[in-house]
mmCIF file of C-alpha atoms in Angstrom:
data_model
loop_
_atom_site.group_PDB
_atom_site.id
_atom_site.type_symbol
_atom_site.label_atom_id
_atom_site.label_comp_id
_atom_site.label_asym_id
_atom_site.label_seq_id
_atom_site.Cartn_x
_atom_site.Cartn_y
_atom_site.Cartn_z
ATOM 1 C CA UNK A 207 4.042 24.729 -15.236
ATOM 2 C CA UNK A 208 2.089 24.475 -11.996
ATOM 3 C CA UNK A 209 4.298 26.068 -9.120
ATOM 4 C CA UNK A 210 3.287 26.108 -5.455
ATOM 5 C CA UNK A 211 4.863 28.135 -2.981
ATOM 6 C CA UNK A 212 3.988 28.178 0.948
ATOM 7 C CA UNK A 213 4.537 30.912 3.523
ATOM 8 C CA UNK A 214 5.786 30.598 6.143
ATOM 9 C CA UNK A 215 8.739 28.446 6.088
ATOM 10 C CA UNK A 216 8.444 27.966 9.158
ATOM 11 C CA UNK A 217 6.426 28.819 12.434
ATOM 12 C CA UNK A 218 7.446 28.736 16.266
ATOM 13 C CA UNK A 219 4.559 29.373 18.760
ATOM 14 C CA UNK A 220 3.593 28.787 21.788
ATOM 15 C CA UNK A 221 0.755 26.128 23.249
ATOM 16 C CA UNK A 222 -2.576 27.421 22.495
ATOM 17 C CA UNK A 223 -2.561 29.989 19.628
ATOM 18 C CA UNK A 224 -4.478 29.672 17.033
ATOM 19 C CA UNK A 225 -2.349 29.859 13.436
ATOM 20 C CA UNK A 226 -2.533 30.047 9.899
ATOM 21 C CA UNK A 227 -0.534 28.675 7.345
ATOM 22 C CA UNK A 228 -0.676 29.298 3.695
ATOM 23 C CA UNK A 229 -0.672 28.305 0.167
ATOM 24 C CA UNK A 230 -0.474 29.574 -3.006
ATOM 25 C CA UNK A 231 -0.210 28.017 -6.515
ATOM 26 C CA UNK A 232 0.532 29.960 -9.825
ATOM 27 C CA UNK A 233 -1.820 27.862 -12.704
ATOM 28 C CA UNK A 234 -5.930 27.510 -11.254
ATOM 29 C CA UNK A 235 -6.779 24.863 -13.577
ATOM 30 C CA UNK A 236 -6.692 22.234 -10.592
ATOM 31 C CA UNK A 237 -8.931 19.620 -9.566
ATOM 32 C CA UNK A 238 -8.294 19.658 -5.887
ATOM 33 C CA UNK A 239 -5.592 20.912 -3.131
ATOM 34 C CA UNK A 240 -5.012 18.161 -0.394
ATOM 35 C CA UNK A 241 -2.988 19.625 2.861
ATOM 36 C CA UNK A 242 -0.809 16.922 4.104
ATOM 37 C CA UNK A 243 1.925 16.649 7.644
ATOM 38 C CA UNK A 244 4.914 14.781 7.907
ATOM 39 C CA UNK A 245 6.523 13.980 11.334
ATOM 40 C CA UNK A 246 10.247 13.346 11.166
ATOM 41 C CA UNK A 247 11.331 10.220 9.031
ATOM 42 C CA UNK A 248 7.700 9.101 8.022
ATOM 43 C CA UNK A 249 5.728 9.373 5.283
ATOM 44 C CA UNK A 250 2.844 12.321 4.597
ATOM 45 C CA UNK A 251 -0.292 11.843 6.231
ATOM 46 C CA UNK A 252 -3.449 13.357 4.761
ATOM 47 C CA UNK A 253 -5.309 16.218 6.634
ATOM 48 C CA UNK A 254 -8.037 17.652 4.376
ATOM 49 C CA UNK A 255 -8.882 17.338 0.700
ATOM 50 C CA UNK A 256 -10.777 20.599 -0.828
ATOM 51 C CA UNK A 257 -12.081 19.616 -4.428
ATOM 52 C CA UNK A 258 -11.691 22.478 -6.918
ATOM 53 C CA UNK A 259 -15.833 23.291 -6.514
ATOM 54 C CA UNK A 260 -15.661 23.652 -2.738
ATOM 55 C CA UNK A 261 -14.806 26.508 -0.419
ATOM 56 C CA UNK A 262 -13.646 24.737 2.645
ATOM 57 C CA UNK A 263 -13.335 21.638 4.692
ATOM 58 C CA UNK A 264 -13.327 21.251 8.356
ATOM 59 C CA UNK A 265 -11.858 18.039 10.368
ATOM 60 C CA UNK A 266 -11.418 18.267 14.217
ATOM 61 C CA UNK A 267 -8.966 21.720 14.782
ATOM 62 C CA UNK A 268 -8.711 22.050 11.121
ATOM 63 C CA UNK A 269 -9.692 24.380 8.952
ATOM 64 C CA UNK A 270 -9.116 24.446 4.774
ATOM 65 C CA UNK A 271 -10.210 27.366 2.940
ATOM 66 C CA UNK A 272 -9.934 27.226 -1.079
ATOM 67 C CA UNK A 273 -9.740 30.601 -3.639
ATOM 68 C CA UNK A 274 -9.331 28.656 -6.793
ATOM 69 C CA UNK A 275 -9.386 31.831 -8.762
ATOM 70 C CA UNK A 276 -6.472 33.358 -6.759
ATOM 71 C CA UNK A 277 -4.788 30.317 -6.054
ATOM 72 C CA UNK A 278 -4.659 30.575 -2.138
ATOM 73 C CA UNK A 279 -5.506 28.468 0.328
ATOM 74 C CA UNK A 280 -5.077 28.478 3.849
ATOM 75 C CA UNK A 281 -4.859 26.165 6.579
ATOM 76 C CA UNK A 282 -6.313 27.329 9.805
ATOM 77 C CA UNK A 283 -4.958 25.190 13.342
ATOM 78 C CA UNK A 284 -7.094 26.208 16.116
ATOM 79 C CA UNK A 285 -6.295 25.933 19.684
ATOM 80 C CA UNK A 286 -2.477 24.527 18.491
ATOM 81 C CA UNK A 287 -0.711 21.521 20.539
ATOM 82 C CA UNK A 288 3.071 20.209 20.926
ATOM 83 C CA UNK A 289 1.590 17.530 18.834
ATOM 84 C CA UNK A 290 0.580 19.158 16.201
ATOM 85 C CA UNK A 291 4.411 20.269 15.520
ATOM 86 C CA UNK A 292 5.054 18.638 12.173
ATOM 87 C CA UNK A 293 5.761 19.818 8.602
ATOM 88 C CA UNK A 294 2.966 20.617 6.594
ATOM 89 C CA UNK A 295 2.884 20.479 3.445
ATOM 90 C CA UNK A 296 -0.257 21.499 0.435
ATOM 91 C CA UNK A 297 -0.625 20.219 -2.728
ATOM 92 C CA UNK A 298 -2.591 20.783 -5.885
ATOM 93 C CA UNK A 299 -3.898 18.453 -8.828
ATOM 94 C CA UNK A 300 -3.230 19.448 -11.699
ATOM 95 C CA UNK A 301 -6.174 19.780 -14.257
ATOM 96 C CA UNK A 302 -5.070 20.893 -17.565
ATOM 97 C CA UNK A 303 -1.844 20.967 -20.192
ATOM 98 C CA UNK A 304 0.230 18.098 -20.324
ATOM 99 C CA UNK A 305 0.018 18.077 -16.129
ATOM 100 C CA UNK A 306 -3.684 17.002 -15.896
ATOM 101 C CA UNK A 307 -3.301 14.647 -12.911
ATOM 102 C CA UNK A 308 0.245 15.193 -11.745
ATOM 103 C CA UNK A 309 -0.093 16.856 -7.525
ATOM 104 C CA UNK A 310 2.346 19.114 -7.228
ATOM 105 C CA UNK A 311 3.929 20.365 -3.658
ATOM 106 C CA UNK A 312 4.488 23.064 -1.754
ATOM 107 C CA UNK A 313 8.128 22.943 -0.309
ATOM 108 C CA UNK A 314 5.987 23.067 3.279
ATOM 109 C CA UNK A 315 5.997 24.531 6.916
ATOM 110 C CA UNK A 316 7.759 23.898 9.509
ATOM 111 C CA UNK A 317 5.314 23.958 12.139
ATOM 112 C CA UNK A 318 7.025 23.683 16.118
ATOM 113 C CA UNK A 319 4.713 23.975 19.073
ATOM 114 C CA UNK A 320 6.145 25.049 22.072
ATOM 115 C CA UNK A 321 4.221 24.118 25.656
ATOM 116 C CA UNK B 1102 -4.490 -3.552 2.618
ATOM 117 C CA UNK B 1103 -5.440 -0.821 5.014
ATOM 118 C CA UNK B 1104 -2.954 1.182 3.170
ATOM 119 C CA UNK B 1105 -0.467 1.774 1.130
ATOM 120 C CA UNK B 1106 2.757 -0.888 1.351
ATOM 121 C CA UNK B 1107 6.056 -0.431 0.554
ATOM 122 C CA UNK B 1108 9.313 -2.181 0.778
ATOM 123 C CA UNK B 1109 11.823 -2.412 1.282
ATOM 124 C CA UNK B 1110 11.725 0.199 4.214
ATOM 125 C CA UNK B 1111 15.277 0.271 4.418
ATOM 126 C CA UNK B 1112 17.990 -0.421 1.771
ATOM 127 C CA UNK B 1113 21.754 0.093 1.774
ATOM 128 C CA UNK B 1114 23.590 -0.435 -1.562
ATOM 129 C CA UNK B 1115 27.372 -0.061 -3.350
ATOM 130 C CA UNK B 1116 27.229 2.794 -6.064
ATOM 131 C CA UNK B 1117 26.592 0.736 -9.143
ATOM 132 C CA UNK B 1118 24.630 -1.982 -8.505
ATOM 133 C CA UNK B 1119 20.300 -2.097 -9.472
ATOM 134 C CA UNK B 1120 17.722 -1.628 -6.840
ATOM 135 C CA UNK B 1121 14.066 -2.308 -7.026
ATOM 136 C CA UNK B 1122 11.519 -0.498 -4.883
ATOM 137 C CA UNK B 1123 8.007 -1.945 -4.757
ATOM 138 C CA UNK B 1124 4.805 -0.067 -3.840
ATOM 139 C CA UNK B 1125 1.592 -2.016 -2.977
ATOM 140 C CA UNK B 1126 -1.143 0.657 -3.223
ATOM 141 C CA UNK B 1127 -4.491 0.364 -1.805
ATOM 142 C CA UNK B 1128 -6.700 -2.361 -3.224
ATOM 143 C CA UNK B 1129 -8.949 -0.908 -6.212
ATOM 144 C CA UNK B 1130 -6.785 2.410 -5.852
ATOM 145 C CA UNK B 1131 -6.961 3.223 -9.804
ATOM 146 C CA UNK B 1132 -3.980 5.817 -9.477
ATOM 147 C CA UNK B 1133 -0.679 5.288 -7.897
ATOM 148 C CA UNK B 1134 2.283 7.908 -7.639
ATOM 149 C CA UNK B 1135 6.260 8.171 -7.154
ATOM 150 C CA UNK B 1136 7.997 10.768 -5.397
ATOM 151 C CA UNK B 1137 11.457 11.460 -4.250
ATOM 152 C CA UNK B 1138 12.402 13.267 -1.066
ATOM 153 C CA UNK B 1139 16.452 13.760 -0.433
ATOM 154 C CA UNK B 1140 17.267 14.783 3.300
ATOM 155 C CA UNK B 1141 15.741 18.064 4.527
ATOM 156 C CA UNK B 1142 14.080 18.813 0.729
ATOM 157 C CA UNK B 1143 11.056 18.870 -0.485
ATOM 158 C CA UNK B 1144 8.449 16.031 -2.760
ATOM 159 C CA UNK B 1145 10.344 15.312 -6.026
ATOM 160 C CA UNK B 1146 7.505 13.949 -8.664
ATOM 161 C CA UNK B 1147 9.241 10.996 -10.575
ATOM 162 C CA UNK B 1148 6.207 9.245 -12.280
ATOM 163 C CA UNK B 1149 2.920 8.734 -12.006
ATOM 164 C CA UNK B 1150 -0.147 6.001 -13.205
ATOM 165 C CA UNK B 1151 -3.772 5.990 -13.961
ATOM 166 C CA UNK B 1152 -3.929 2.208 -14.129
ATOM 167 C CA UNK B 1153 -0.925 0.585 -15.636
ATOM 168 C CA UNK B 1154 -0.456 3.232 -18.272
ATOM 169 C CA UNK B 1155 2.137 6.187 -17.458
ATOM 170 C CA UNK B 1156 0.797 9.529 -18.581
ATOM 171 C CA UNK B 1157 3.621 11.925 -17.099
ATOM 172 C CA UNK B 1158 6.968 10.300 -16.952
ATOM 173 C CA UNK B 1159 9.152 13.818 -17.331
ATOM 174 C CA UNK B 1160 10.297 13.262 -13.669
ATOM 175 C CA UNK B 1161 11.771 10.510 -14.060
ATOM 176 C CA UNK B 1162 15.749 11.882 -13.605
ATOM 177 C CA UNK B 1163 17.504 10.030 -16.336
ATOM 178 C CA UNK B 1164 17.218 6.672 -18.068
ATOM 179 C CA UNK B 1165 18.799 5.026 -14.925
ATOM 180 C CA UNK B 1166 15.579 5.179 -13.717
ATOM 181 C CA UNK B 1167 12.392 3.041 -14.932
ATOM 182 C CA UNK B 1168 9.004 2.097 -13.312
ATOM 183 C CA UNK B 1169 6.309 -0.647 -13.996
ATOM 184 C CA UNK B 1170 2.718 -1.332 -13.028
ATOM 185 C CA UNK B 1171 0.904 -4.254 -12.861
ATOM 186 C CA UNK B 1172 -2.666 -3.814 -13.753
ATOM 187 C CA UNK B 1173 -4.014 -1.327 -11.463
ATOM 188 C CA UNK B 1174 -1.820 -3.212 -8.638
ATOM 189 C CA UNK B 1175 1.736 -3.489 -7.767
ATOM 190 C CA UNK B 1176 4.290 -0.678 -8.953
ATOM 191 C CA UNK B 1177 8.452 -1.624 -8.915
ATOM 192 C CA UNK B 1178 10.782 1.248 -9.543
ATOM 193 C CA UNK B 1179 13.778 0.116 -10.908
ATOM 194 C CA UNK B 1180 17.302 2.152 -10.756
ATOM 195 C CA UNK B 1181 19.928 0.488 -12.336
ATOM 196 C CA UNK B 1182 23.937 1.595 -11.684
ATOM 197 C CA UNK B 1183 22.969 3.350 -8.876
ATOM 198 C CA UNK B 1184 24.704 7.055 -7.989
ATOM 199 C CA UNK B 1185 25.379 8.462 -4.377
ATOM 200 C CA UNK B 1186 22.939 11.419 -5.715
ATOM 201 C CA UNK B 1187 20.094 8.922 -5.948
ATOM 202 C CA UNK B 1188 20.334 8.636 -1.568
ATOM 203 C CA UNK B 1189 16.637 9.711 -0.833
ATOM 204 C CA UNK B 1190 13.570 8.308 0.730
ATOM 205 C CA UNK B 1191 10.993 7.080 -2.038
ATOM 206 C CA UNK B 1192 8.095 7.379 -1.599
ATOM 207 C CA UNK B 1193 4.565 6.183 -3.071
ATOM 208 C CA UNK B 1194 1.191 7.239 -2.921
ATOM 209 C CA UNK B 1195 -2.289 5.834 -4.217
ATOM 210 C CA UNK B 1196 -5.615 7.236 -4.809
ATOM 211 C CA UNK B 1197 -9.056 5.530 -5.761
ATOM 212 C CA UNK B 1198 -9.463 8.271 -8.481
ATOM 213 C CA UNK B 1199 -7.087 9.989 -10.693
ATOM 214 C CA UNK B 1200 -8.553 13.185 -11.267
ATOM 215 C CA UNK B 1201 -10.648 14.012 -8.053
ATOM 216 C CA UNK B 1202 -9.104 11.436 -5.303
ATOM 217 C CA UNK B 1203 -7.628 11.439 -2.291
ATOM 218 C CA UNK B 1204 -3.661 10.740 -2.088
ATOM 219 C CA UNK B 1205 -2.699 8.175 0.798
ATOM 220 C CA UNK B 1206 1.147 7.597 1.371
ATOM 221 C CA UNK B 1207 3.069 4.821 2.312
ATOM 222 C CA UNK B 1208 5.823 5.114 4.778
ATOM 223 C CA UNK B 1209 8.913 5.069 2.448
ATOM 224 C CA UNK B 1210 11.779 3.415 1.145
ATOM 225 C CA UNK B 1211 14.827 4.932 2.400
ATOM 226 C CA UNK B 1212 17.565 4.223 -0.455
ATOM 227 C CA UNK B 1213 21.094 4.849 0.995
ATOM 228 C CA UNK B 1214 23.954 4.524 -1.585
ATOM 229 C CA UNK B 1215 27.788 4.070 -0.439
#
């Protein structure tokens, strides 16, 4: 059973700093990891998807590395904003057993950007 | 549509009575997804579609709960006698390929049960 867990729980820091958040996921039989955020009372809005053959992806501020074999990825904010203060949560596709297309989440970050 | 529709956004009900939740995914999305998210928890996986076939139902909590598909369109959730544990936001997700595609969410339907 596919089980992802993500570190920090949550993540207070000032305007400005560049963070990381992580991921990791215990089965690596996966056909991609998505990273998602979710402001307050709305639904999940994509950020990046990393297919299971690629390293990274890169969109604005936003960095996604992938280490299918170790089952970590990373999520790299640079340059953070009060904006960016969300919940983030990563996910992973499942690719084999009984699972093969179920995504299953991370329980996320709480990400707060102070100015 | 530009995304992924679902209704209703807001829904208060007695404990016992049926509720359906509908999900209009993106047009010639093939996959389409249920999840459940109770206040200040994490995704839930209830069910999920490739086409109008179910290949993973074990989320599903307990025969209360059902869920259709129309083709590769429309999706209803049905929960019939409804509990106070079933309070949650539901919410559904689409992507254009099962295996390798993208997940796009809709905004929710917030179930509330009295």
């Amino acid at each position: 059973k596919q089980e992802v867990t993500q570190i920090p729980a949550a993540l207070s820091v000032p305007e400005g700093e560049n963070l990381v958040l992580n991921c990791s996921f215990t089965d690596s039989a996966i056909y991609n990891l998505q990273w998602f955020r979710q402001d307050p009372g709305k639904g999940l809005t994509s950020l990046l998807l990393i297919q299971s053959s690629q390293r990274e992806q890169t969109s604005g501020r936003l960095n996604a590395s992938l280490d299918k074999s170790s089952g970590r990825s990373t999520l790299y904010i640079a340059a953070s904003q009060p904006g960016d203060s969300a919940t983030y949560l990563c996910a992973v596709k499942s690719a084999g057993g009984t699972s093969y297309g179920k995504l299953t989440f991370g329980q996320g970050t709480i990400l707060t950007v102070h100015p | 549509g530009a995304g992924v529709s679902q209704s209703p956004s807001n829904k208060v009900t007695e404990k016992g009575k049926d509720v359906e939740l509908r999900c209009d995914p993106i047009s010639g999305h093939t996959a389409l997804y249920w999840y459940r998210q109770r206040l200040g928890q994490g995704l839930e996986f209830l069910i999920y579609f490739q086409g109008n076939s179910a290949p993973d139902k074990s989320g599903l909590p307990s025969d209360r709960f059902s869920a259709e598909r129309t083709g590769e369109s429309v999706s209803t959730l049905t929960i019939q006698r409804t509990q106070q544990e079933d309070s949650a936001v539901y919410l559904c997700a689409s992507s254009l390929l099962w295996n390798t595609g993208e997940l796009f969410f809709g905004e929710g339907s917030r179930l509330t049960v009295l």
